[in-house]
CSV table of C-alpha atoms in Angstrom, one decimal:
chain,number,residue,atom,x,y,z
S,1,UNK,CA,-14.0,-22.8,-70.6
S,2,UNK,CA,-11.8,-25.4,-69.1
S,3,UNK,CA,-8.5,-26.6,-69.9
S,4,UNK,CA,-9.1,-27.1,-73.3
S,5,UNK,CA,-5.9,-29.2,-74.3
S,6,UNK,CA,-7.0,-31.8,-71.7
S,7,UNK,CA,-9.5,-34.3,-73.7
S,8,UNK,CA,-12.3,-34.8,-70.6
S,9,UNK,CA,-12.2,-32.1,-67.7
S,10,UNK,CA,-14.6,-32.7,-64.0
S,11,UNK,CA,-17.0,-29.9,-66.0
S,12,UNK,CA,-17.4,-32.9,-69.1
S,13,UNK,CA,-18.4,-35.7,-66.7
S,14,UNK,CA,-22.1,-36.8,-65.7
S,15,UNK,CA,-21.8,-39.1,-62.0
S,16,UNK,CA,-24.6,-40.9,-61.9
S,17,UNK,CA,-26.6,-40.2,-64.9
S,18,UNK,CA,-30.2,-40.8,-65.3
S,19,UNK,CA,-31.1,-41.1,-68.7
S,20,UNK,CA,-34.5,-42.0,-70.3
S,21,UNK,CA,-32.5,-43.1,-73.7
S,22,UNK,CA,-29.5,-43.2,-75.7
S,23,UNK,CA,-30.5,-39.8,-77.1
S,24,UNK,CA,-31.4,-38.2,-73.9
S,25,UNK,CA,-28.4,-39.7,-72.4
S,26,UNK,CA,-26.2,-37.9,-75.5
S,27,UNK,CA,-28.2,-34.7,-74.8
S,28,UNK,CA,-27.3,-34.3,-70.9
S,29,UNK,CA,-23.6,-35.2,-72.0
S,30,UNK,CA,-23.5,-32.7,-74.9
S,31,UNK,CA,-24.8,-30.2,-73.1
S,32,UNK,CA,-21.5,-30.4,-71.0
S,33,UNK,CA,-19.6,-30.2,-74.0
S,34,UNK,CA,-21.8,-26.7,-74.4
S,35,UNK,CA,-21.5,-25.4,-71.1
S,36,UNK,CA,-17.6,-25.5,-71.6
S,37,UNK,CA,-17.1,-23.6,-74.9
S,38,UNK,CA,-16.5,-26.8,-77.0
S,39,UNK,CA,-19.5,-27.1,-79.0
S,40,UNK,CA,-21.2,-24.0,-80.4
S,41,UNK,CA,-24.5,-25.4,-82.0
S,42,UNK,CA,-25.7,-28.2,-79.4
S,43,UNK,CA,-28.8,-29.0,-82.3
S,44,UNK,CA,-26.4,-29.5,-84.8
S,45,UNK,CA,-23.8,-31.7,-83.3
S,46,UNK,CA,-26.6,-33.2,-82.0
S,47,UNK,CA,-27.9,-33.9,-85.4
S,48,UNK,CA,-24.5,-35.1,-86.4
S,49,UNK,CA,-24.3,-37.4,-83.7
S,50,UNK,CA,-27.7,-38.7,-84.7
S,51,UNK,CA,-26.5,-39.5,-88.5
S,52,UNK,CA,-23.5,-41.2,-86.8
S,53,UNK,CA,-25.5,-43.7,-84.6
S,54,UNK,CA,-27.4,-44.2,-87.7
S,55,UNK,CA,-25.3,-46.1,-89.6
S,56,UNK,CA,-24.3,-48.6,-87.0
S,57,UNK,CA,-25.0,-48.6,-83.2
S,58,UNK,CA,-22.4,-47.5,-81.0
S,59,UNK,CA,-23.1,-50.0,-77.9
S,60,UNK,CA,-20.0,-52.0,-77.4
S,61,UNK,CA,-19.6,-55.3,-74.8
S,62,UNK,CA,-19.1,-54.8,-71.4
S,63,UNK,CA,-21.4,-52.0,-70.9
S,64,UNK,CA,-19.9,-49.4,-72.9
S,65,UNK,CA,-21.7,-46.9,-75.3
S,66,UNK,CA,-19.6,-44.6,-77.5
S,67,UNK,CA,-21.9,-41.8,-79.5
S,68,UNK,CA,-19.7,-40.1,-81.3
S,69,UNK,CA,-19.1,-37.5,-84.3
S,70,UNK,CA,-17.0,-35.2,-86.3
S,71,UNK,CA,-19.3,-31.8,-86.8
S,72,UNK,CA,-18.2,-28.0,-87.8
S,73,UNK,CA,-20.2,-27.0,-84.4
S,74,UNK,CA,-17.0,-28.5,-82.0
S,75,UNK,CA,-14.3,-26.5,-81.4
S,76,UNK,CA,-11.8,-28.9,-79.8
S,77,UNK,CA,-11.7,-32.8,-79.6
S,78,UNK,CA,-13.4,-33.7,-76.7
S,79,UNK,CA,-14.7,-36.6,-74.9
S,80,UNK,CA,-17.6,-36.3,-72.1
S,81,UNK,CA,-18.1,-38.9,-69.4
S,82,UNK,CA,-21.1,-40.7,-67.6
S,83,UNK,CA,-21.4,-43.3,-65.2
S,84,UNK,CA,-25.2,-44.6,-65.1
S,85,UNK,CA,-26.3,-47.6,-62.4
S,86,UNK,CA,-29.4,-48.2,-64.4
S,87,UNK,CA,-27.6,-48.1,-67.5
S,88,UNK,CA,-28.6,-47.3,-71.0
S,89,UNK,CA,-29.2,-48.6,-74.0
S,90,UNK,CA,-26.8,-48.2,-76.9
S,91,UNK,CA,-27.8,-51.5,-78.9
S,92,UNK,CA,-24.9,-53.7,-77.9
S,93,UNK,CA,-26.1,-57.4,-77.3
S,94,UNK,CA,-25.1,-58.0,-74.2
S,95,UNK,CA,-27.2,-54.9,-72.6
S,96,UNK,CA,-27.2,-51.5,-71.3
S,97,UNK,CA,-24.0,-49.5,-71.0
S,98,UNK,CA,-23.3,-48.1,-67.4
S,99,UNK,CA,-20.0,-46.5,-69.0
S,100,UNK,CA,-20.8,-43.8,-71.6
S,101,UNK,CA,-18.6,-41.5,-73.8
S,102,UNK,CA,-19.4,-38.6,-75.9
S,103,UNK,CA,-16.7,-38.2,-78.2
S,104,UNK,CA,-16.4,-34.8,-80.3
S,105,UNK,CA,-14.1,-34.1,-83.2
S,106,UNK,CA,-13.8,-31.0,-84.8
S,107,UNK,CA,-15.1,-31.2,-88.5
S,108,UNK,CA,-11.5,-30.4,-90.3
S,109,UNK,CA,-9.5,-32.8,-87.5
S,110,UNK,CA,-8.4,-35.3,-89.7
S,111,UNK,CA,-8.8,-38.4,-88.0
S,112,UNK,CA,-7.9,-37.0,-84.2
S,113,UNK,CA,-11.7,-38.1,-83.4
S,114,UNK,CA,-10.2,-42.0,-84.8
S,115,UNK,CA,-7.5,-41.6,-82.8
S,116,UNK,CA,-9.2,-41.1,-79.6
S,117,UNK,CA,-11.8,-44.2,-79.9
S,118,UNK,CA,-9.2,-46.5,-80.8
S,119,UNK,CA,-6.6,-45.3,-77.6
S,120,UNK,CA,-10.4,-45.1,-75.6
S,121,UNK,CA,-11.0,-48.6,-76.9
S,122,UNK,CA,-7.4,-49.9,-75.9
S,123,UNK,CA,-8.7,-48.9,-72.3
S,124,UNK,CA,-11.6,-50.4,-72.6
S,125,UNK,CA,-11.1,-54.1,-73.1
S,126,UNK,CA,-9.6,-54.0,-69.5
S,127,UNK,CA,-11.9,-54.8,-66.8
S,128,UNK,CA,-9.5,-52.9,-64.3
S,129,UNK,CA,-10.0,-49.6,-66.2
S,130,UNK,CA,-13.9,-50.1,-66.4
S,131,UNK,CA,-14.3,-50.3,-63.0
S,132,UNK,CA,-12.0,-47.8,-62.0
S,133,UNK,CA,-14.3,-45.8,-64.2
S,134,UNK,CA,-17.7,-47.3,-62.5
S,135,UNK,CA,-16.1,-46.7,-59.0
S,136,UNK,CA,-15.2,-43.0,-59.4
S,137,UNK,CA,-17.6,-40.5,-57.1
S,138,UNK,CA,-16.2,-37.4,-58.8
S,139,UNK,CA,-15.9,-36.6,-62.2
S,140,UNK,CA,-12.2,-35.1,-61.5
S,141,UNK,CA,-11.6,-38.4,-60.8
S,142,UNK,CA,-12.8,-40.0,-64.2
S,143,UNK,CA,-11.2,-37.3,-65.9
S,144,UNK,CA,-8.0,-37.6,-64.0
S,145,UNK,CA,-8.4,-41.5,-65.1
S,146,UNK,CA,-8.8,-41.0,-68.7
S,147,UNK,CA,-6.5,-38.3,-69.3
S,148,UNK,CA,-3.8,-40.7,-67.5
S,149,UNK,CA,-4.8,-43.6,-69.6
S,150,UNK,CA,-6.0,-42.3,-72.5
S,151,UNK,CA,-4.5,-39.2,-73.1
S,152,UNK,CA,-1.0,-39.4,-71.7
């Protein structure tokens, strides 16, 4: 398991990702989240994540897509990171997102999970940070990115 006080480690991102869908785009990244200790259940938070995108699309402008969830099978808040040429579709109207985030609160975190979208958001409405983001060819460096912008 990685740092787990840091919100997105190198282990949590996805460099080029090729995805068929949203949900198999959401799959790759929570399998990540897996592979480090922070989600016990990958079917269930899956499920949860499902319910979530649900009740409204989480595609955002600018080629952004946030899936996202609070679910008893996450450990610690966590956020995983793709960059996708192709893009993928999240359902915002102005297309694809080449930018995605899997964000994952713990079921009893209050509203840490909130919290994190809305300083992720913040970010986000800056073109500089979303192509700093695009540009990266590690995921150290998008983690080292977001925990400087987001987290710090």
């Amino acid at each position: 398991m990685s740092d787990t006080k840091a919100l997105t480690t190198g282990a949590l991102t996805i460099v080029g990702l090729t995805a068929a869908n949203k949900q198999d785009a959401t799959r790759q990244l929570a399998e990540k989240l897996l592979a480090d200790g922070r989600v016990t259940d990958i079917e269930g938070f899956l499920e949860d994540v499902r319910a979530r995108e649900e009740q409204m699309a989480t595609g955002l402008p600018g080629g952004i897509g946030i899936p996202h969830a609070r679910s008893a099978h996450v450990v610690v808040p966590s956020v995983a990171v793709a960059t996708s040429v192709e893009g993928v579709d999240f359902g915002a109207h102005d297309g694809p997102a080449h930018l995605i985030f899997l964000i994952a609160a713990p079921d009893g975190a209050d509203d840490k999970h909130l919290h994190i979208l809305a300083a992720l958001a913040r970010k986000l409405v800056h073109e500089d940070f979303r192509q700093a983001l695009r540009s990266a060819t590690t995921g150290e460096e998008i983690a080292t990115i977001i925990t400087r912008e987001v987290q710090a």
